[in-house]
């Protein structure tokens, strides 16, 4: 009889690794991406700055693109913590959403990271879709949660694009408080559950 315990099954996806090791790599990579830019930063240089074997970066992050995505996600999660934004008085949720976005994008280092080309744009899209949009849908609930959450993300995405990524003359001249004052009514309207029309109610009854 074989009494040897079976080997534990490997989980799918990117290995989580040792948190202190991952954090040291992300911190070192962030500093180098800011100093040298995405294209001139090598994985060997990041490994040297973090004091780890270069193979560990490939193991934990898969590639330089994966590492850069983690750096951006780390930055987003620190400034735009979705859990913190969603907690609190529902009446002030629009204000907290705008404050979180402007706090993140007013940071000069973050804006330098977002200027790193297609890699940065892809991470921002993924964060808005997979983190903010998905969490908003879950938080709002109800039959029209997806539509309401999409409206919120569209408004916030418009703020990001017109104020930071491809600024129009007026939005950057506004202070964050002024931007919040202007956009809060639109966000409040987007977050409000939509009343069913008489036609929709009849259709639901027929169904």
mmCIF file with all atom_site columns, N, CA and C in Angstrom, residues 97-130:
data_model
loop_
_atom_site.group_PDB
_atom_site.id
_atom_site.type_symbol
_atom_site.label_atom_id
_atom_site.label_alt_id
_atom_site.label_comp_id
_atom_site.label_asym_id
_atom_site.label_entity_id
_atom_site.label_seq_id
_atom_site.pdbx_PDB_ins_code
_atom_site.Cartn_x
_atom_site.Cartn_y
_atom_site.Cartn_z
_atom_site.occupancy
_atom_site.B_iso_or_equiv
_atom_site.pdbx_formal_charge
_atom_site.auth_seq_id
_atom_site.auth_comp_id
_atom_site.auth_asym_id
_atom_site.auth_atom_id
_atom_site.pdbx_PDB_model_num
ATOM 1   N N  . UNK A 1 97  ? -16.889 59.178 -5.100  1.00 0.00 ? 97  UNK A N  1
ATOM 2   C CA . UNK A 1 97  ? -16.387 58.638 -6.371  1.00 0.00 ? 97  UNK A CA 1
ATOM 3   C C  . UNK A 1 97  ? -15.513 59.663 -7.091  1.00 0.00 ? 97  UNK A C  1
ATOM 4   N N  . UNK A 1 98  ? -15.998 60.892 -7.182  1.00 0.00 ? 98  UNK A N  1
ATOM 5   C CA . UNK A 1 98  ? -15.229 61.925 -7.888  1.00 0.00 ? 98  UNK A CA 1
ATOM 6   C C  . UNK A 1 98  ? -13.961 62.266 -7.113  1.00 0.00 ? 98  UNK A C  1
ATOM 7   N N  . UNK A 1 99  ? -14.055 62.357 -5.787  1.00 0.00 ? 99  UNK A N  1
ATOM 8   C CA . UNK A 1 99  ? -12.868 62.651 -4.991  1.00 0.00 ? 99  UNK A CA 1
ATOM 9   C C  . UNK A 1 99  ? -11.808 61.564 -5.173  1.00 0.00 ? 99  UNK A C  1
ATOM 10  N N  . UNK A 1 100 ? -12.235 60.293 -5.222  1.00 0.00 ? 100 UNK A N  1
ATOM 11  C CA . UNK A 1 100 ? -11.279 59.198 -5.382  1.00 0.00 ? 100 UNK A CA 1
ATOM 12  C C  . UNK A 1 100 ? -10.565 59.290 -6.724  1.00 0.00 ? 100 UNK A C  1
ATOM 13  N N  . UNK A 1 101 ? -11.321 59.582 -7.783  1.00 0.00 ? 101 UNK A N  1
ATOM 14  C CA . UNK A 1 101 ? -10.724 59.682 -9.117  1.00 0.00 ? 101 UNK A CA 1
ATOM 15  C C  . UNK A 1 101 ? -9.763  60.869 -9.190  1.00 0.00 ? 101 UNK A C  1
ATOM 16  N N  . UNK A 1 102 ? -10.183 62.028 -8.699  1.00 0.00 ? 102 UNK A N  1
ATOM 17  C CA . UNK A 1 102 ? -9.312  63.207 -8.794  1.00 0.00 ? 102 UNK A CA 1
ATOM 18  C C  . UNK A 1 102 ? -8.103  63.074 -7.866  1.00 0.00 ? 102 UNK A C  1
ATOM 19  N N  . UNK A 1 103 ? -8.285  62.465 -6.688  1.00 0.00 ? 103 UNK A N  1
ATOM 20  C CA . UNK A 1 103 ? -7.131  62.244 -5.804  1.00 0.00 ? 103 UNK A CA 1
ATOM 21  C C  . UNK A 1 103 ? -6.078  61.380 -6.491  1.00 0.00 ? 103 UNK A C  1
ATOM 22  N N  . UNK A 1 104 ? -6.540  60.345 -7.197  1.00 0.00 ? 104 UNK A N  1
ATOM 23  C CA . UNK A 1 104 ? -5.618  59.455 -7.905  1.00 0.00 ? 104 UNK A CA 1
ATOM 24  C C  . UNK A 1 104 ? -4.904  60.194 -9.028  1.00 0.00 ? 104 UNK A C  1
ATOM 25  N N  . UNK A 1 105 ? -5.669  60.913 -9.860  1.00 0.00 ? 105 UNK A N  1
ATOM 26  C CA . UNK A 1 105 ? -5.093  61.513 -11.067 1.00 0.00 ? 105 UNK A CA 1
ATOM 27  C C  . UNK A 1 105 ? -4.385  62.823 -10.811 1.00 0.00 ? 105 UNK A C  1
ATOM 28  N N  . UNK A 1 106 ? -4.622  63.453 -9.661  1.00 0.00 ? 106 UNK A N  1
ATOM 29  C CA . UNK A 1 106 ? -3.877  64.669 -9.349  1.00 0.00 ? 106 UNK A CA 1
ATOM 30  C C  . UNK A 1 106 ? -2.458  64.344 -8.877  1.00 0.00 ? 106 UNK A C  1
ATOM 31  N N  . UNK A 1 107 ? -2.188  63.073 -8.584  1.00 0.00 ? 107 UNK A N  1
ATOM 32  C CA . UNK A 1 107 ? -0.852  62.660 -8.163  1.00 0.00 ? 107 UNK A CA 1
ATOM 33  C C  . UNK A 1 107 ? 0.092   62.683 -9.369  1.00 0.00 ? 107 UNK A C  1
ATOM 34  N N  . UNK A 1 108 ? 1.156   63.466 -9.274  1.00 0.00 ? 108 UNK A N  1
ATOM 35  C CA . UNK A 1 108 ? 2.056   63.659 -10.427 1.00 0.00 ? 108 UNK A CA 1
ATOM 36  C C  . UNK A 1 108 ? 2.726   62.353 -10.838 1.00 0.00 ? 108 UNK A C  1
ATOM 37  N N  . UNK A 1 109 ? 3.127   61.532 -9.875  1.00 0.00 ? 109 UNK A N  1
ATOM 38  C CA . UNK A 1 109 ? 3.777   60.265 -10.213 1.00 0.00 ? 109 UNK A CA 1
ATOM 39  C C  . UNK A 1 109 ? 2.829   59.345 -10.964 1.00 0.00 ? 109 UNK A C  1
ATOM 40  N N  . UNK A 1 110 ? 1.567   59.314 -10.549 1.00 0.00 ? 110 UNK A N  1
ATOM 41  C CA . UNK A 1 110 ? 0.613   58.454 -11.252 1.00 0.00 ? 110 UNK A CA 1
ATOM 42  C C  . UNK A 1 110 ? 0.418   58.925 -12.682 1.00 0.00 ? 110 UNK A C  1
ATOM 43  N N  . UNK A 1 111 ? 0.351   60.236 -12.886 1.00 0.00 ? 111 UNK A N  1
ATOM 44  C CA . UNK A 1 111 ? 0.188   60.743 -14.248 1.00 0.00 ? 111 UNK A CA 1
ATOM 45  C C  . UNK A 1 111 ? 1.400   60.399 -15.104 1.00 0.00 ? 111 UNK A C  1
ATOM 46  N N  . UNK A 1 112 ? 2.582   60.372 -14.513 1.00 0.00 ? 112 UNK A N  1
ATOM 47  C CA . UNK A 1 112 ? 3.770   59.959 -15.276 1.00 0.00 ? 112 UNK A CA 1
ATOM 48  C C  . UNK A 1 112 ? 3.681   58.491 -15.661 1.00 0.00 ? 112 UNK A C  1
ATOM 49  N N  . UNK A 1 113 ? 3.129   57.681 -14.789 1.00 0.00 ? 113 UNK A N  1
ATOM 50  C CA . UNK A 1 113 ? 2.954   56.267 -15.127 1.00 0.00 ? 113 UNK A CA 1
ATOM 51  C C  . UNK A 1 113 ? 1.922   56.094 -16.234 1.00 0.00 ? 113 UNK A C  1
ATOM 52  N N  . UNK A 1 114 ? 0.860   56.898 -16.214 1.00 0.00 ? 114 UNK A N  1
ATOM 53  C CA . UNK A 1 114 ? -0.182  56.754 -17.228 1.00 0.00 ? 114 UNK A CA 1
ATOM 54  C C  . UNK A 1 114 ? 0.277   57.229 -18.599 1.00 0.00 ? 114 UNK A C  1
ATOM 55  N N  . UNK A 1 115 ? 1.391   57.941 -18.650 1.00 0.00 ? 115 UNK A N  1
ATOM 56  C CA . UNK A 1 115 ? 1.906   58.432 -19.929 1.00 0.00 ? 115 UNK A CA 1
ATOM 57  C C  . UNK A 1 115 ? 2.824   57.424 -20.603 1.00 0.00 ? 115 UNK A C  1
ATOM 58  N N  . UNK A 1 116 ? 2.843   56.186 -20.124 1.00 0.00 ? 116 UNK A N  1
ATOM 59  C CA . UNK A 1 116 ? 3.791   55.190 -20.621 1.00 0.00 ? 116 UNK A CA 1
ATOM 60  C C  . UNK A 1 116 ? 3.274   54.419 -21.831 1.00 0.00 ? 116 UNK A C  1
ATOM 61  N N  . UNK A 1 117 ? 2.224   54.916 -22.478 1.00 0.00 ? 117 UNK A N  1
ATOM 62  C CA . UNK A 1 117 ? 1.800   54.317 -23.739 1.00 0.00 ? 117 UNK A CA 1
ATOM 63  C C  . UNK A 1 117 ? 0.628   53.368 -23.597 1.00 0.00 ? 117 UNK A C  1
ATOM 64  N N  . UNK A 1 118 ? 0.538   52.438 -24.565 1.00 0.00 ? 118 UNK A N  1
ATOM 65  C CA . UNK A 1 118 ? -0.597  51.520 -24.627 1.00 0.00 ? 118 UNK A CA 1
ATOM 66  C C  . UNK A 1 118 ? -0.691  50.645 -23.387 1.00 0.00 ? 118 UNK A C  1
ATOM 67  N N  . UNK A 1 119 ? 0.445   50.300 -22.787 1.00 0.00 ? 119 UNK A N  1
ATOM 68  C CA . UNK A 1 119 ? 0.433   49.443 -21.604 1.00 0.00 ? 119 UNK A CA 1
ATOM 69  C C  . UNK A 1 119 ? -0.381  50.095 -20.483 1.00 0.00 ? 119 UNK A C  1
ATOM 70  N N  . UNK A 1 120 ? -0.179  51.388 -20.293 1.00 0.00 ? 120 UNK A N  1
ATOM 71  C CA . UNK A 1 120 ? -0.906  52.104 -19.240 1.00 0.00 ? 120 UNK A CA 1
ATOM 72  C C  . UNK A 1 120 ? -2.389  52.199 -19.575 1.00 0.00 ? 120 UNK A C  1
ATOM 73  N N  . UNK A 1 121 ? -2.717  52.505 -20.823 1.00 0.00 ? 121 UNK A N  1
ATOM 74  C CA . UNK A 1 121 ? -4.120  52.623 -21.226 1.00 0.00 ? 121 UNK A CA 1
ATOM 75  C C  . UNK A 1 121 ? -4.870  51.322 -21.007 1.00 0.00 ? 121 UNK A C  1
ATOM 76  N N  . UNK A 1 122 ? -4.214  50.205 -21.311 1.00 0.00 ? 122 UNK A N  1
ATOM 77  C CA . UNK A 1 122 ? -4.850  48.905 -21.142 1.00 0.00 ? 122 UNK A CA 1
ATOM 78  C C  . UNK A 1 122 ? -5.143  48.626 -19.676 1.00 0.00 ? 122 UNK A C  1
ATOM 79  N N  . UNK A 1 123 ? -4.188  48.943 -18.796 1.00 0.00 ? 123 UNK A N  1
ATOM 80  C CA . UNK A 1 123 ? -4.393  48.711 -17.371 1.00 0.00 ? 123 UNK A CA 1
ATOM 81  C C  . UNK A 1 123 ? -5.537  49.566 -16.842 1.00 0.00 ? 123 UNK A C  1
ATOM 82  N N  . UNK A 1 124 ? -5.608  50.823 -17.271 1.00 0.00 ? 124 UNK A N  1
ATOM 83  C CA . UNK A 1 124 ? -6.674  51.708 -16.814 1.00 0.00 ? 124 UNK A CA 1
ATOM 84  C C  . UNK A 1 124 ? -8.036  51.176 -17.255 1.00 0.00 ? 124 UNK A C  1
ATOM 85  N N  . UNK A 1 125 ? -8.136  50.735 -18.506 1.00 0.00 ? 125 UNK A N  1
ATOM 86  C CA . UNK A 1 125 ? -9.399  50.162 -18.987 1.00 0.00 ? 125 UNK A CA 1
ATOM 87  C C  . UNK A 1 125 ? -9.789  48.942 -18.159 1.00 0.00 ? 125 UNK A C  1
ATOM 88  N N  . UNK A 1 126 ? -8.827  48.068 -17.905 1.00 0.00 ? 126 UNK A N  1
ATOM 89  C CA . UNK A 1 126 ? -9.113  46.861 -17.142 1.00 0.00 ? 126 UNK A CA 1
ATOM 90  C C  . UNK A 1 126 ? -9.555  47.205 -15.727 1.00 0.00 ? 126 UNK A C  1
ATOM 91  N N  . UNK A 1 127 ? -8.934  48.208 -15.123 1.00 0.00 ? 127 UNK A N  1
ATOM 92  C CA . UNK A 1 127 ? -9.305  48.572 -13.762 1.00 0.00 ? 127 UNK A CA 1
ATOM 93  C C  . UNK A 1 127 ? -10.728 49.120 -13.716 1.00 0.00 ? 127 UNK A C  1
ATOM 94  N N  . UNK A 1 128 ? -11.063 49.994 -14.654 1.00 0.00 ? 128 UNK A N  1
ATOM 95  C CA . UNK A 1 128 ? -12.406 50.562 -14.682 1.00 0.00 ? 128 UNK A CA 1
ATOM 96  C C  . UNK A 1 128 ? -13.457 49.485 -14.925 1.00 0.00 ? 128 UNK A C  1
ATOM 97  N N  . UNK A 1 129 ? -13.148 48.532 -15.803 1.00 0.00 ? 129 UNK A N  1
ATOM 98  C CA . UNK A 1 129 ? -14.128 47.517 -16.163 1.00 0.00 ? 129 UNK A CA 1
ATOM 99  C C  . UNK A 1 129 ? -14.211 46.403 -15.134 1.00 0.00 ? 129 UNK A C  1
ATOM 100 N N  . UNK A 1 130 ? -13.061 45.848 -14.747 1.00 0.00 ? 130 UNK A N  1
ATOM 101 C CA . UNK A 1 130 ? -13.054 44.650 -13.931 1.00 0.00 ? 130 UNK A CA 1
ATOM 102 C C  . UNK A 1 130 ? -13.145 44.939 -12.435 1.00 0.00 ? 130 UNK A C  1
#
